[in-house]
mmCIF file of C-alpha atoms in Angstrom:
data_model
loop_
_atom_site.group_PDB
_atom_site.id
_atom_site.type_symbol
_atom_site.label_atom_id
_atom_site.label_comp_id
_atom_site.label_asym_id
_atom_site.label_seq_id
_atom_site.Cartn_x
_atom_site.Cartn_y
_atom_site.Cartn_z
ATOM 1 C CA MET A 29 -7.109 34.852 70.532
ATOM 2 C CA HIS A 30 -3.548 34.848 69.112
ATOM 3 C CA SER A 31 -3.538 32.107 66.700
ATOM 4 C CA ARG A 32 -0.005 29.932 67.132
ATOM 5 C CA PHE A 33 -0.989 28.364 64.346
ATOM 6 C CA GLU A 34 -1.294 30.755 61.717
ATOM 7 C CA VAL A 35 2.448 32.406 63.052
ATOM 8 C CA ALA A 36 3.606 29.031 62.116
ATOM 9 C CA ARG A 37 1.574 28.387 58.841
ATOM 10 C CA LYS A 38 3.092 32.050 57.846
ATOM 11 C CA TRP A 39 6.722 30.680 58.533
ATOM 12 C CA LEU A 40 5.780 27.216 56.933
ATOM 13 C CA ILE A 41 5.271 29.291 54.025
ATOM 14 C CA PHE A 42 8.398 31.485 54.080
ATOM 15 C CA TRP A 43 10.413 28.115 54.152
ATOM 16 C CA CYS A 44 8.479 26.189 51.459
ATOM 17 C CA LEU A 45 8.768 29.325 48.949
ATOM 18 C CA PHE A 46 12.254 30.281 50.168
ATOM 19 C CA ILE A 47 13.295 26.675 49.427
ATOM 20 C CA GLY A 48 10.848 25.780 46.270
ATOM 21 C CA ILE A 49 11.945 28.961 44.674
ATOM 22 C CA GLY A 50 15.759 28.335 45.363
ATOM 23 C CA ALA A 51 15.347 24.965 44.177
ATOM 24 C CA VAL A 52 13.225 25.807 40.442
ATOM 25 C CA GLY A 53 16.604 28.468 39.813
ATOM 26 C CA GLY A 54 19.279 26.448 40.423
ATOM 27 C CA ALA A 55 17.526 23.366 38.637
ATOM 28 C CA THR A 56 16.582 25.773 35.320
ATOM 29 C CA CYS A 57 20.180 27.183 35.364
ATOM 30 C CA MET A 58 21.174 22.778 35.535
ATOM 31 C CA LEU A 59 18.929 22.244 32.618
ATOM 32 C CA LEU A 60 20.218 25.316 30.461
ATOM 33 C CA LYS A 61 23.566 24.981 31.001
ATOM 34 C CA THR A 62 24.154 21.220 31.784
ATOM 35 C CA ASP A 63 27.770 21.686 31.918
ATOM 36 C CA GLY A 64 27.042 23.674 35.242
ATOM 37 C CA SER A 65 28.952 26.809 33.569
ATOM 38 C CA LEU A 66 25.586 28.892 34.655
ATOM 39 C CA MET A 67 26.579 28.611 38.169
ATOM 40 C CA GLY A 68 30.571 28.109 38.264
ATOM 41 C CA MET A 69 30.074 23.931 38.836
ATOM 42 C CA GLN A 70 31.313 22.452 36.280
ATOM 43 C CA GLU A 71 34.408 21.134 38.431
ATOM 44 C CA ILE A 72 32.108 19.268 40.529
ATOM 45 C CA ILE A 73 31.005 16.669 38.311
ATOM 46 C CA PRO A 74 33.893 14.388 39.386
ATOM 47 C CA TYR A 75 32.398 14.271 42.673
ATOM 48 C CA PHE A 76 29.029 12.387 41.593
ATOM 49 C CA GLN A 77 30.794 9.431 40.275
ATOM 50 C CA VAL A 78 30.527 8.015 43.623
ATOM 51 C CA LEU A 79 26.954 7.591 43.001
ATOM 52 C CA PRO A 80 25.209 4.361 41.427
ATOM 53 C CA PHE A 81 24.478 4.888 37.407
ATOM 54 C CA ALA A 82 27.251 7.926 37.093
ATOM 55 C CA GLU A 83 28.368 6.739 34.109
ATOM 56 C CA TYR A 84 24.789 7.294 32.854
ATOM 57 C CA LEU A 85 23.301 9.693 35.107
ATOM 58 C CA PHE A 86 25.924 12.301 36.213
ATOM 59 C CA GLN A 87 28.038 12.854 33.552
ATOM 60 C CA ASP A 88 26.406 16.155 33.284
ATOM 61 C CA PHE A 89 23.968 18.229 35.405
ATOM 62 C CA LEU A 90 21.006 17.427 33.535
ATOM 63 C CA PHE A 91 19.522 14.560 35.805
ATOM 64 C CA PRO A 92 20.925 16.490 38.899
ATOM 65 C CA GLY A 93 18.578 19.475 37.601
ATOM 66 C CA ILE A 94 15.544 17.257 37.127
ATOM 67 C CA ALA A 95 15.960 15.532 40.107
ATOM 68 C CA LEU A 96 16.570 18.833 41.954
ATOM 69 C CA LEU A 97 13.271 20.787 40.402
ATOM 70 C CA CYS A 98 11.728 17.698 41.206
ATOM 71 C CA VAL A 99 12.452 16.582 44.653
ATOM 72 C CA ASN A 100 12.676 20.124 46.189
ATOM 73 C CA GLY A 101 11.481 22.708 43.389
ATOM 74 C CA ILE A 102 7.847 21.963 42.380
ATOM 75 C CA PRO A 103 7.017 20.032 45.310
ATOM 76 C CA ASN A 104 7.359 22.769 48.075
ATOM 77 C CA LEU A 105 5.987 25.170 45.468
ATOM 78 C CA VAL A 106 2.636 22.949 45.850
ATOM 79 C CA ALA A 107 2.676 23.364 49.344
ATOM 80 C CA ALA A 108 3.291 26.576 49.699
ATOM 81 C CA GLY A 109 -0.134 27.005 47.158
ATOM 82 C CA LEU A 110 -1.956 25.067 49.877
ATOM 83 C CA LEU A 111 -0.712 26.239 52.716
ATOM 84 C CA LEU A 112 -1.611 29.658 50.867
ATOM 85 C CA ALA A 113 -5.224 28.486 50.137
ATOM 86 C CA LYS A 114 -4.931 27.359 53.789
ATOM 87 C CA LYS A 115 -5.291 23.820 53.186
ATOM 88 C CA LYS A 116 -4.757 20.889 55.825
ATOM 89 C CA GLN A 117 -2.621 18.991 53.431
ATOM 90 C CA GLY A 118 -0.200 21.991 53.092
ATOM 91 C CA VAL A 119 0.932 21.849 56.850
ATOM 92 C CA PHE A 120 2.076 17.771 56.785
ATOM 93 C CA LEU A 121 3.629 18.256 53.287
ATOM 94 C CA GLY A 122 5.495 21.671 54.269
ATOM 95 C CA GLY A 123 6.735 19.634 57.017
ATOM 96 C CA LEU A 124 8.037 16.525 55.083
ATOM 97 C CA PHE A 125 9.929 18.488 52.639
ATOM 98 C CA GLY A 126 11.771 19.937 55.530
ATOM 99 C CA VAL A 127 12.545 15.938 56.238
ATOM 100 C CA THR A 128 13.104 15.738 52.152
ATOM 101 C CA LEU A 129 15.354 18.806 52.204
ATOM 102 C CA MET A 130 17.702 17.242 54.774
ATOM 103 C CA LEU A 131 17.961 13.922 53.300
ATOM 104 C CA TRP A 132 18.654 15.478 50.086
ATOM 105 C CA ILE A 133 21.995 17.498 51.549
ATOM 106 C CA CYS A 134 23.026 14.279 53.401
ATOM 107 C CA ILE A 135 23.728 12.933 50.186
ATOM 108 C CA GLN A 136 25.778 16.062 49.479
ATOM 109 C CA PHE A 137 27.361 15.240 52.639
ATOM 110 C CA VAL A 138 28.368 12.114 51.596
ATOM 111 C CA ILE A 139 29.810 12.730 48.177
ATOM 112 C CA PHE A 140 31.227 16.891 48.680
ATOM 113 C CA PRO A 141 33.544 17.922 51.237
ATOM 114 C CA LEU A 142 32.160 19.738 53.763
ATOM 115 C CA ASN A 143 31.214 23.368 53.036
ATOM 116 C CA PHE A 144 29.240 26.154 53.994
ATOM 117 C CA MET A 145 26.366 25.891 51.889
ATOM 118 C CA SER A 146 25.166 22.202 52.283
ATOM 119 C CA THR A 147 25.824 22.873 56.106
ATOM 120 C CA ILE A 148 23.256 25.850 55.884
ATOM 121 C CA TYR A 149 20.545 23.846 53.746
ATOM 122 C CA PHE A 150 20.492 21.288 56.087
ATOM 123 C CA PHE A 151 19.622 23.766 58.679
ATOM 124 C CA PHE A 152 17.362 25.223 56.782
ATOM 125 C CA GLY A 153 15.054 21.779 56.094
ATOM 126 C CA LEU A 154 15.640 21.299 60.305
ATOM 127 C CA ALA A 155 13.857 24.079 60.461
ATOM 128 C CA GLN A 156 11.008 23.948 57.786
ATOM 129 C CA ALA A 157 10.375 20.157 59.224
ATOM 130 C CA ALA A 158 10.204 22.167 63.069
ATOM 131 C CA THR A 159 7.904 24.605 61.759
ATOM 132 C CA GLY A 160 5.621 21.922 59.671
ATOM 133 C CA TYR A 161 5.852 19.497 62.966
ATOM 134 C CA ALA A 162 4.720 22.662 65.643
ATOM 135 C CA ALA A 163 2.185 23.847 62.732
ATOM 136 C CA ASN A 164 0.221 20.354 62.611
ATOM 137 C CA ILE A 165 0.508 20.349 66.770
ATOM 138 C CA PHE A 166 -0.937 23.661 66.783
ATOM 139 C CA TYR A 167 -3.895 23.037 64.551
ATOM 140 C CA LYS A 168 -4.854 19.528 66.555
ATOM 141 C CA GLN A 169 -5.012 22.300 69.649
ATOM 142 C CA GLU A 170 -6.916 25.118 68.203
ATOM 143 C CA HIS A 171 -9.425 22.619 66.495
ATOM 144 C CA PHE A 172 -10.096 20.717 69.428
ATOM 145 C CA GLU A 173 -13.469 21.394 70.585
ATOM 146 C CA VAL A 174 -16.439 19.613 72.962
ATOM 147 C CA HIS A 175 -20.066 20.242 72.948
ATOM 148 C CA PRO A 176 -21.917 20.318 75.872
ATOM 149 C CA GLU A 177 -24.774 18.906 73.946
ATOM 150 C CA ASP A 178 -22.893 15.517 73.123
ATOM 151 C CA TYR A 179 -23.761 14.837 76.833
ATOM 152 C CA PRO A 180 -27.393 14.949 77.616
ATOM 153 C CA ASN A 181 -27.090 12.508 81.129
ATOM 154 C CA VAL A 182 -24.688 15.752 82.481
ATOM 155 C CA GLY A 183 -26.839 17.205 85.943
ATOM 156 C CA THR A 184 -29.229 14.330 86.339
ATOM 157 C CA ASP A 185 -27.732 12.799 89.269
ATOM 158 C CA THR A 186 -27.495 15.555 92.044
ATOM 159 C CA LYS A 187 -25.157 13.433 94.881
ATOM 160 C CA GLN A 188 -22.143 14.080 92.550
ATOM 161 C CA LEU A 189 -19.957 16.568 90.642
ATOM 162 C CA VAL A 190 -17.396 16.781 88.595
ATOM 163 C CA VAL A 191 -15.047 20.014 89.352
ATOM 164 C CA TYR A 192 -12.045 20.835 86.115
ATOM 165 C CA PHE A 193 -9.887 22.733 85.150
ATOM 166 C CA SER A 194 -9.058 22.829 81.399
ATOM 167 C CA ARG A 195 -6.564 25.092 79.720
ATOM 168 C CA MET A 196 -6.748 23.628 76.245
ATOM 169 C CA GLY A 197 -10.264 21.698 76.340
ATOM 170 C CA TYR A 198 -8.353 18.362 77.076
ATOM 171 C CA THR A 199 -9.346 18.236 80.582
ATOM 172 C CA ARG A 200 -13.008 19.262 79.574
ATOM 173 C CA LYS A 201 -13.223 16.810 77.110
ATOM 174 C CA VAL A 202 -12.248 13.834 79.757
ATOM 175 C CA ALA A 203 -14.833 15.904 82.659
ATOM 176 C CA TYR A 204 -17.718 15.997 80.193
ATOM 177 C CA GLU A 205 -17.603 12.282 79.503
ATOM 178 C CA THR A 206 -17.014 11.113 83.097
ATOM 179 C CA ALA A 207 -19.758 13.771 84.010
ATOM 180 C CA ASN A 208 -22.371 12.047 81.203
ATOM 181 C CA GLU A 209 -21.532 8.234 82.708
ATOM 182 C CA THR A 210 -22.442 9.002 86.538
ATOM 183 C CA GLY A 211 -24.643 11.844 85.506
ATOM 184 C CA ALA A 212 -22.935 14.477 88.017
ATOM 185 C CA ASP A 213 -23.052 17.855 88.437
ATOM 186 C CA LEU A 214 -20.225 19.655 86.671
ATOM 187 C CA TYR A 215 -18.439 22.851 87.897
ATOM 188 C CA GLU A 216 -15.739 24.129 85.888
ATOM 189 C CA ILE A 217 -12.721 25.774 87.778
ATOM 190 C CA LYS A 218 -11.783 29.771 86.072
ATOM 191 C CA ALA A 219 -8.449 31.344 86.987
ATOM 192 C CA THR A 220 -8.390 34.802 87.025
ATOM 193 C CA GLU A 221 -4.336 34.806 85.627
ATOM 194 C CA ARG A 222 -3.977 34.568 82.130
ATOM 195 C CA THR A 223 -3.968 31.102 80.561
ATOM 196 C CA GLU A 224 -4.815 31.328 76.886
ATOM 197 C CA GLY A 225 -2.097 31.374 74.125
ATOM 198 C CA THR A 226 1.614 31.534 74.392
ATOM 199 C CA LEU A 227 1.907 34.083 76.461
ATOM 200 C CA GLY A 228 -0.675 32.120 78.385
ATOM 201 C CA PHE A 229 1.631 29.322 78.428
ATOM 202 C CA TRP A 230 4.626 30.691 79.467
ATOM 203 C CA TRP A 231 2.746 32.055 82.716
ATOM 204 C CA CYS A 232 0.473 28.924 83.664
ATOM 205 C CA GLY A 233 4.481 27.692 83.327
ATOM 206 C CA ARG A 234 5.698 29.942 85.973
ATOM 207 C CA PHE A 235 3.001 28.974 88.074
ATOM 208 C CA GLY A 236 3.802 25.512 87.435
ATOM 209 C CA MET A 237 7.602 25.622 88.330
ATOM 210 C CA HIS A 238 7.059 27.549 91.640
ATOM 211 C CA ARG A 239 4.261 25.288 92.396
ATOM 212 C CA TRP A 240 2.267 28.082 93.339
ATOM 213 C CA ALA A 241 -1.591 28.359 93.490
ATOM 214 C CA MET A 242 -3.095 30.395 91.083
ATOM 215 C CA PRO A 243 -5.583 32.998 91.985
ATOM 216 C CA ILE A 244 -8.923 31.731 90.748
ATOM 217 C CA GLU A 245 -13.035 32.835 90.703
ATOM 218 C CA GLU A 246 -14.648 32.583 93.932
ATOM 219 C CA PRO A 247 -16.202 28.730 93.657
ATOM 220 C CA LYS A 248 -19.838 28.794 93.131
ATOM 221 C CA VAL A 249 -20.371 25.366 94.399
ATOM 222 C CA ASP A 250 -21.157 23.936 97.756
ATOM 223 C CA VAL A 251 -19.058 20.859 97.540
ATOM 224 C CA SER A 252 -19.926 19.889 100.917
ATOM 225 C CA ALA A 253 -23.714 19.447 99.202
ATOM 226 C CA TYR A 254 -22.269 16.208 96.918
ATOM 227 C CA ASP A 255 -21.717 12.812 98.831
ATOM 228 C CA GLN A 256 -18.939 12.081 96.074
ATOM 229 C CA VAL A 257 -16.278 14.788 93.936
ATOM 230 C CA THR A 258 -14.284 13.712 91.246
ATOM 231 C CA ILE A 259 -11.662 16.259 90.223
ATOM 232 C CA CYS A 260 -10.482 16.526 86.924
ATOM 233 C CA THR A 261 -6.837 17.872 86.655
ATOM 234 C CA PRO A 262 -4.285 18.807 84.138
ATOM 235 C CA ILE A 263 -0.401 17.756 85.138
ATOM 236 C CA TRP A 264 1.552 21.316 84.696
ATOM 237 C CA VAL A 265 5.922 20.813 85.524
ATOM 238 C CA PHE A 266 4.818 17.216 86.545
ATOM 239 C CA HIS A 267 2.585 18.542 89.339
ATOM 240 C CA THR A 268 -1.211 19.194 89.955
ATOM 241 C CA ALA A 269 -2.300 21.922 87.978
ATOM 242 C CA PRO A 270 -1.985 25.831 89.954
ATOM 243 C CA PRO A 271 -5.578 26.575 89.724
ATOM 244 C CA VAL A 272 -6.762 23.549 90.931
ATOM 245 C CA ARG A 273 -4.101 23.805 93.369
ATOM 246 C CA ARG A 274 -6.046 26.719 94.662
ATOM 247 C CA PHE A 275 -9.428 25.354 94.455
ATOM 248 C CA CYS A 276 -8.089 22.722 96.650
ATOM 249 C CA GLU A 277 -6.980 24.789 99.404
ATOM 250 C CA LEU A 278 -10.419 26.744 99.062
ATOM 251 C CA SER A 279 -12.510 22.863 99.849
ATOM 252 C CA SER A 280 -10.174 21.670 102.354
ATOM 253 C CA GLY A 281 -12.309 19.690 104.682
ATOM 254 C CA LYS A 282 -15.360 20.239 103.138
ATOM 255 C CA ILE A 283 -15.619 16.713 100.595
ATOM 256 C CA LYS A 284 -16.908 14.265 101.762
ATOM 257 C CA LYS A 285 -15.549 11.476 99.066
ATOM 258 C CA VAL A 286 -13.085 12.326 96.352
ATOM 259 C CA SER A 287 -11.578 10.695 93.051
ATOM 260 C CA TYR A 288 -9.006 12.022 90.704
ATOM 261 C CA ILE A 289 -8.508 11.853 86.866
ATOM 262 C CA LEU A 290 -5.273 13.220 85.738
ATOM 263 C CA VAL A 291 -4.581 14.485 82.136
ATOM 264 C CA HIS A 292 -1.510 14.747 80.945
ATOM 265 C CA HIS A 293 1.522 14.461 78.607
ATOM 266 C CA GLN A 294 3.765 11.879 79.622
ATOM 267 C CA SER A 295 3.040 8.174 80.227
ATOM 268 C CA SER A 296 3.593 8.754 84.386
ATOM 269 C CA GLU A 297 1.512 8.294 86.479
ATOM 270 C CA TYR A 298 1.552 11.449 88.974
ATOM 271 C CA GLN A 299 0.938 9.802 91.808
ATOM 272 C CA ASN A 300 2.437 12.425 93.756
ATOM 273 C CA ALA A 301 -0.230 14.834 92.387
ATOM 274 C CA CYS A 302 -2.752 12.719 94.168
ATOM 275 C CA ASP A 303 -1.057 12.662 97.190
ATOM 276 C CA GLU A 304 -0.563 16.528 97.214
ATOM 277 C CA MET A 305 -4.638 17.107 97.049
ATOM 278 C CA ASP A 306 -5.649 14.433 99.311
ATOM 279 C CA ARG A 307 -3.324 16.727 101.824
ATOM 280 C CA LEU A 308 -4.426 19.829 100.906
ATOM 281 C CA LEU A 309 -8.123 18.600 101.363
ATOM 282 C CA LYS A 310 -7.485 16.962 104.568
ATOM 283 C CA ILE A 311 -9.282 13.389 102.655
ATOM 284 C CA ASN A 312 -7.992 10.211 101.074
ATOM 285 C CA HIS A 313 -8.858 9.941 97.608
ATOM 286 C CA GLU A 314 -10.820 6.758 96.267
ATOM 287 C CA LYS A 315 -10.428 6.203 93.286
ATOM 288 C CA MET A 316 -7.978 7.535 90.630
ATOM 289 C CA LYS A 317 -7.169 7.515 87.010
ATOM 290 C CA SER A 318 -4.124 8.509 85.303
ATOM 291 C CA ILE A 319 -4.612 9.480 80.979
ATOM 292 C CA GLN A 320 -1.878 10.230 78.543
ATOM 293 C CA CYS A 321 -3.365 12.797 76.337
ATOM 294 C CA HIS A 322 -1.207 13.284 72.976
ATOM 295 C CA ALA A 323 -2.935 15.871 71.118
ATOM 296 C CA GLY A 324 -6.639 14.958 71.677
ATOM 297 C CA ARG A 325 -5.683 11.346 71.575
ATOM 298 C CA TYR A 326 -6.122 9.177 74.733
ATOM 299 C CA ARG A 327 -4.782 6.459 76.735
ATOM 300 C CA THR A 328 -5.322 5.385 79.960
ATOM 301 C CA ILE A 329 -2.011 5.041 81.999
ATOM 302 C CA ARG A 330 -3.659 3.768 85.189
ATOM 303 C CA ASP A 331 -7.311 3.281 86.789
ATOM 304 C CA TYR A 332 -7.699 1.554 89.991
ATOM 305 C CA GLN A 333 -10.781 1.654 92.681
#
């Protein structure tokens, strides 16, 4: 499967090398010629006099050169090395040093007149920080796993069923935990449309935005044979996930008792999703649980019997 993390990691390597090499080059010029003549910066020394301890640290470019090397040069090159070695720490540090660059430029905004170079480097730092954040999220998503062997009680009670659809695995974990607690059988809804990766995300968003039912594989479970059915659905664009919507359409009038578990990113309850599934199934649900999930971290928003 196409890895969004790898794309973000490569872009983060670029930003770390770009900022790091540029900072090392600038610092070297400052240290070789502390009057700033190598970079044509002799005339900007007076601007530094607004800073604390200027009479000791900012009479030439010696201290600014050391600071540039230590704050933006070496750290970014270290982060790039960690990223090239595929170390998780590089992702965090790469994003952090983007924030550091923005703070560095904010100091320049205070002491220098508004100029193109400072402004463009502020946006470089913003891009680096955003790339680091994206890489961190994508890493968590792609390394999130559910191991069925960790749930030995699943399938021990043949009168209960847990049905779920999961694109990233977050709802799958909730479904396995629920089935393991009750001993219920487990059934996964499988979409026939593309749902994986970045293209799958946008394709699923199209279905979610229009509130369409997404085509799924013909259900291989007889829901009417169970006394209790629990449906676990992610929330897409503030509503029931389209594959679950289609399953509910196909199961209309067949379920005896139903409960819902909603998994989503926001802190809302999404009672509207329960109402929609009730309408499609032609039955009123008995229980409902709303769970907020951030990259594998869960928090129950509402749980009522």
